[in-house]
Short mmCIF file of C-alpha atoms in Angstrom, two decimals:
data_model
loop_
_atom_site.label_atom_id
_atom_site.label_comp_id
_atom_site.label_asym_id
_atom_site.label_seq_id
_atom_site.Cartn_x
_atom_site.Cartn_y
_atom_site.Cartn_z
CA UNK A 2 42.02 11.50 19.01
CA UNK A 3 38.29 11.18 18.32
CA UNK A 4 37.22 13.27 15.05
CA UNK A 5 33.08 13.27 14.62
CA UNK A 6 31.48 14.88 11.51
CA UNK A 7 28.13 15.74 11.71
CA UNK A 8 25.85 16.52 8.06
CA UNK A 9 24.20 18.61 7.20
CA UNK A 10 24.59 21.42 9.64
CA UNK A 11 21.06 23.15 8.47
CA UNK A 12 17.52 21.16 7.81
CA UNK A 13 14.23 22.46 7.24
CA UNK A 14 11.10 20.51 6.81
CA UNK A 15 7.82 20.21 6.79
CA UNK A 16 5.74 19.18 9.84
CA UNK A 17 4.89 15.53 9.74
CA UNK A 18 7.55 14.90 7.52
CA UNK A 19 10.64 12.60 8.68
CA UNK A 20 14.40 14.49 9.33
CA UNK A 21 17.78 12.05 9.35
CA UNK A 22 21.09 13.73 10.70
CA UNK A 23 24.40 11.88 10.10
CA UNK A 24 27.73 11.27 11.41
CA UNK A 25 30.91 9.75 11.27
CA UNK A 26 33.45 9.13 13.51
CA UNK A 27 37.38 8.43 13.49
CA UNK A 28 38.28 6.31 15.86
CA UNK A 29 37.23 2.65 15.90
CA UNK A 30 37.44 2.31 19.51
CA UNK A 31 34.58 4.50 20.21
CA UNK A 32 31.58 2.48 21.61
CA UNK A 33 28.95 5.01 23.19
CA UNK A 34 27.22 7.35 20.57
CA UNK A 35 24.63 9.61 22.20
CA UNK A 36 22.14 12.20 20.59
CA UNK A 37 21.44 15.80 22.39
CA UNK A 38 19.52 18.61 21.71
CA UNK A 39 19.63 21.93 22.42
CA UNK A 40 16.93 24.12 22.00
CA UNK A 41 17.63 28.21 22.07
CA UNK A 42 19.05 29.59 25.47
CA UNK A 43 19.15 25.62 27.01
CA UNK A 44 21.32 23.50 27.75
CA UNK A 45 21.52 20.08 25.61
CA UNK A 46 19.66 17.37 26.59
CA UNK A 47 20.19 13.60 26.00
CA UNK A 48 17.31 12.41 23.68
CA UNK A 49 18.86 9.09 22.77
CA UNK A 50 21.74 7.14 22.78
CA UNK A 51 23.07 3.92 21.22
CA UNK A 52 26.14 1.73 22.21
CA UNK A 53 28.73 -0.65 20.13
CA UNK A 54 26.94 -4.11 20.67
CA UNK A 55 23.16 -2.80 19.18
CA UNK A 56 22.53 -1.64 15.62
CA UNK A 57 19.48 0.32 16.48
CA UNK A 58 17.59 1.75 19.23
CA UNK A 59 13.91 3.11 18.58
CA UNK A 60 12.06 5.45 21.30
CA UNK A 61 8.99 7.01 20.23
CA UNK A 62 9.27 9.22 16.96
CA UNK A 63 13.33 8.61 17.44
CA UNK A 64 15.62 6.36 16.75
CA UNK A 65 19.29 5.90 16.17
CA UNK A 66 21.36 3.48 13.89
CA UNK A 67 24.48 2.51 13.81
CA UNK A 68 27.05 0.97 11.45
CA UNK A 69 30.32 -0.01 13.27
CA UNK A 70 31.94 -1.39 10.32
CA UNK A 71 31.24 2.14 7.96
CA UNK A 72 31.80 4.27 11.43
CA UNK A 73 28.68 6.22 10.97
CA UNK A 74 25.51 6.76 13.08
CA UNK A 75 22.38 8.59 12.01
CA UNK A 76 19.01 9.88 13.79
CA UNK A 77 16.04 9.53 12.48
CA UNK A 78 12.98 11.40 13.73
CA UNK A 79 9.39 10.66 12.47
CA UNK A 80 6.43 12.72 12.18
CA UNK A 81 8.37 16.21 12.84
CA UNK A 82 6.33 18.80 15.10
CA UNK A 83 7.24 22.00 15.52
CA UNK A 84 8.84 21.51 19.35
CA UNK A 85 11.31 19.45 17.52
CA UNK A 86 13.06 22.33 16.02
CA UNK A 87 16.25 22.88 17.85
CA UNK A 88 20.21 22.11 17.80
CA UNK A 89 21.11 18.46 17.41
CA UNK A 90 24.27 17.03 18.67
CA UNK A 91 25.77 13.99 17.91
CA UNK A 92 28.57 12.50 20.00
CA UNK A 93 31.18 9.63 20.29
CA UNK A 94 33.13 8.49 22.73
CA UNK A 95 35.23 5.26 23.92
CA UNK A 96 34.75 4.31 27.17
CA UNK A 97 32.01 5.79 29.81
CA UNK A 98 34.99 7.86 31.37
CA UNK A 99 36.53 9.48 27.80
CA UNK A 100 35.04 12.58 27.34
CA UNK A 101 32.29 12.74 24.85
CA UNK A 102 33.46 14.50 21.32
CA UNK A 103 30.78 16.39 19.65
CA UNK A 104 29.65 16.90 15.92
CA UNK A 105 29.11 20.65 14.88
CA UNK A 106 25.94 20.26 15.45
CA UNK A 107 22.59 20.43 12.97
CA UNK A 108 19.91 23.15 13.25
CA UNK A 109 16.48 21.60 12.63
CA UNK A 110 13.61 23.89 11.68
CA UNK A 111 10.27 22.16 11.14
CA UNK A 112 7.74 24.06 9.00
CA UNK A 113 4.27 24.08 10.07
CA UNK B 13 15.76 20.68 42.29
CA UNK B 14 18.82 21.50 40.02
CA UNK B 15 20.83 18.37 39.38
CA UNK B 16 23.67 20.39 37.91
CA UNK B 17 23.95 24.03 38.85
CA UNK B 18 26.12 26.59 37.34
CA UNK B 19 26.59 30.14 38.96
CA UNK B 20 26.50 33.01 37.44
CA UNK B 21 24.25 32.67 34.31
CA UNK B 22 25.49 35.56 32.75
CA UNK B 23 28.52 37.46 33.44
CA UNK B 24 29.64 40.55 31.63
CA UNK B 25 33.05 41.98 32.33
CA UNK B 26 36.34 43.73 30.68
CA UNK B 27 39.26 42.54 29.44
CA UNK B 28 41.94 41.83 31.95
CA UNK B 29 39.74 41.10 34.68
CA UNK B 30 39.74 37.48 36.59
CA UNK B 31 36.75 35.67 37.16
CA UNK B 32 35.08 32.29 37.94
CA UNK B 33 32.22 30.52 37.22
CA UNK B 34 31.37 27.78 40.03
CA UNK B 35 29.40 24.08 39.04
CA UNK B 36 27.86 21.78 41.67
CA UNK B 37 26.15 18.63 40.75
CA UNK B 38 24.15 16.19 43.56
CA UNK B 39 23.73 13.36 41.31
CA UNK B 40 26.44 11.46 43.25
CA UNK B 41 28.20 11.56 40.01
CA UNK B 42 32.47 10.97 40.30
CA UNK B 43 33.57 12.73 37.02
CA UNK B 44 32.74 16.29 35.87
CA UNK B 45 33.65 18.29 32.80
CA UNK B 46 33.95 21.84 31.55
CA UNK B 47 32.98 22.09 27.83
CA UNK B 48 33.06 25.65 26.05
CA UNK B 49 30.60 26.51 23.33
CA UNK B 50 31.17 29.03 20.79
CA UNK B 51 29.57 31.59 18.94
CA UNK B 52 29.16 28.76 16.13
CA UNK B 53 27.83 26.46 18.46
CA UNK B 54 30.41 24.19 18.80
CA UNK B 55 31.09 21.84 21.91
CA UNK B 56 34.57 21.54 22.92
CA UNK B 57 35.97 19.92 26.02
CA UNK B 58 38.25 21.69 28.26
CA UNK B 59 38.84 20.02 31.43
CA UNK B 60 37.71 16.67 32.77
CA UNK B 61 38.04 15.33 36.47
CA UNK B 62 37.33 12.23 37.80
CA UNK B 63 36.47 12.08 42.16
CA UNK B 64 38.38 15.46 42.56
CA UNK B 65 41.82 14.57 40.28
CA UNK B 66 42.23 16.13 36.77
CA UNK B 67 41.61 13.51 34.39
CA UNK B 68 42.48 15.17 30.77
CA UNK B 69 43.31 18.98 30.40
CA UNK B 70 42.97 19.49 26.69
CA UNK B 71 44.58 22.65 24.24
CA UNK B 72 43.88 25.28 26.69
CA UNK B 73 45.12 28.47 27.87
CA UNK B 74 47.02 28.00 31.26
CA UNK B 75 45.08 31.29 31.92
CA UNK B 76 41.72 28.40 32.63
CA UNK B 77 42.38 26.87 36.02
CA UNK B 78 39.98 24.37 37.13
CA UNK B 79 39.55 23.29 40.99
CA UNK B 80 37.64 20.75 42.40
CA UNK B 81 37.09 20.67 46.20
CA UNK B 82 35.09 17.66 46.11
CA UNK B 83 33.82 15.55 43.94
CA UNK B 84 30.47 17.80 43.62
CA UNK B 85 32.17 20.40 42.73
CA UNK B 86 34.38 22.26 40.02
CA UNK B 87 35.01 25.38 39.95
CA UNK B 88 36.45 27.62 36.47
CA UNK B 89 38.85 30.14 37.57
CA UNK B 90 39.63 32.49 34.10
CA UNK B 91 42.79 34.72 34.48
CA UNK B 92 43.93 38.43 31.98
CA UNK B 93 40.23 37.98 30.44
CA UNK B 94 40.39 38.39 26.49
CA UNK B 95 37.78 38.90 23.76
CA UNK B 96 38.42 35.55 22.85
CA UNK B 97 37.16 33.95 25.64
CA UNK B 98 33.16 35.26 25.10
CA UNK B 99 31.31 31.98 24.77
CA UNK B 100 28.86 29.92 26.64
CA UNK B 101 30.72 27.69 29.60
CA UNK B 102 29.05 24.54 30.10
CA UNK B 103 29.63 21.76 33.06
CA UNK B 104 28.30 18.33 33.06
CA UNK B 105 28.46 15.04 34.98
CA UNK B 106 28.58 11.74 34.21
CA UNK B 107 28.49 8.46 36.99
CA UNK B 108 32.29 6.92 36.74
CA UNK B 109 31.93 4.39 34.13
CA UNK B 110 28.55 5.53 33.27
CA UNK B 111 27.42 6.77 29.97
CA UNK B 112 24.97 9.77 29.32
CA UNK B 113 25.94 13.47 30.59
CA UNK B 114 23.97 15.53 32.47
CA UNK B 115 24.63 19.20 31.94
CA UNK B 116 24.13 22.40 33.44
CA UNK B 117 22.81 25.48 32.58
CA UNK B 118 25.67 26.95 31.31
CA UNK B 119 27.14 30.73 31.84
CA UNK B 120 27.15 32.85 29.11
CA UNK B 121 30.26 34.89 29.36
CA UNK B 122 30.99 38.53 27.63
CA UNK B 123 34.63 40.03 27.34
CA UNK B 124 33.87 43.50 26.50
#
């Protein structure tokens, strides 16, 4: 099955600065990668998410790349503000109907 | 208006005792999941059902019995509660084929 590693699992910097949270995944027929955070007490929320056939996807201060060949996806978030401290997920999965295997999860703490 | 509610949010009780924790969605959604989150944060699946039929059951306790009713619905029942089992339960949906869960609240559960 579907084995996603997710580095590093703590990050702090400093507000305005930019944060990038990686992971790889196992299996090559994974096609949907999706990005969730959780913030304290909530439940996680999709922020982005990327599929197979794109290399990139860019909303806002976030975006998402992804490197089929290497089996690794990354996201990227821009001018850090303090709200953006939470617990980021990354996920894979291989169809729309497998369910979605998570990284461990990164805690992001943005400094202000 | 709750897309994906969970009841109870909390729920404190001994070891031994059976419980359940109840999801409804009214997204129109056809598949629904249980995923457990641990003390370390990590997101596991349990159970996944597609339009009221289980789907995957993964490494669980047959103590965890999942029911659906309808496809709105799917209910946790937990059996001989242990320590063990303390963790956050969360339930999500996701439109058959369709990418991008929606969670609920989740239901922080204590075995004392």
């Amino acid at each position: 099955g579907e084995n996603v590693e997710q580095h590093p699992s703590t990050l702090s910097v400093q507000e305005g600065d930019s944060a990038v949270i990686k992971c790889t995944y196992s299996d090559s027929a994974s096609n949907y990668f999706p990005w969730y955070k959780q913030e304290l007490g909530k439940r996680p929320q999709l922020i982005i998410d990327i599929r197979s056939n794109v290399g990139e996807k860019k909303d806002q201060r976030i975006a998402v790349t992804l490197n089929k060949t290497a089996k690794h996806f990354s996201l990227h978030i821009t001018e850090t503000q303090p709200e953006d401290s939470a617990v980021y997920f990354c996920a894979a999965s291989s169809t729309g109907n497998t369910p979605l295997v998570f990284g461990k999860g990164t805690r992001l703490s943005v400094i202000a | 208006d709750t897309a994906v509610s969970q009841t109870p949010k909390y729920l404190v009780t001994q070891m031994g005792n059976d419980k359940s924790i109840k999801c409804e969605q009214n997204l129109g959604h056809d598949t629904m999941y249980w995923y457990k989150q641990d003390s370390k944060k990590f997101l596991k699946i349990m159970f996944s059902y597609n339009n009221k039929e289980l789907i995957i059951n993964e490494t669980v306790p047959n103590r965890f019995s999942p029911k659906s009713p309808d496809k709105a619905h799917l209910n946790l029942h937990i059996n001989s509660l242990e320590l063990g089992d303390s963790a956050v339960y969360f339930c999500a949906s996701t439109p058959y084929g369709g990418y991008g869960y929606t969670f609920g609240s989740g239901t922080r559960l204590t075995v004392v």
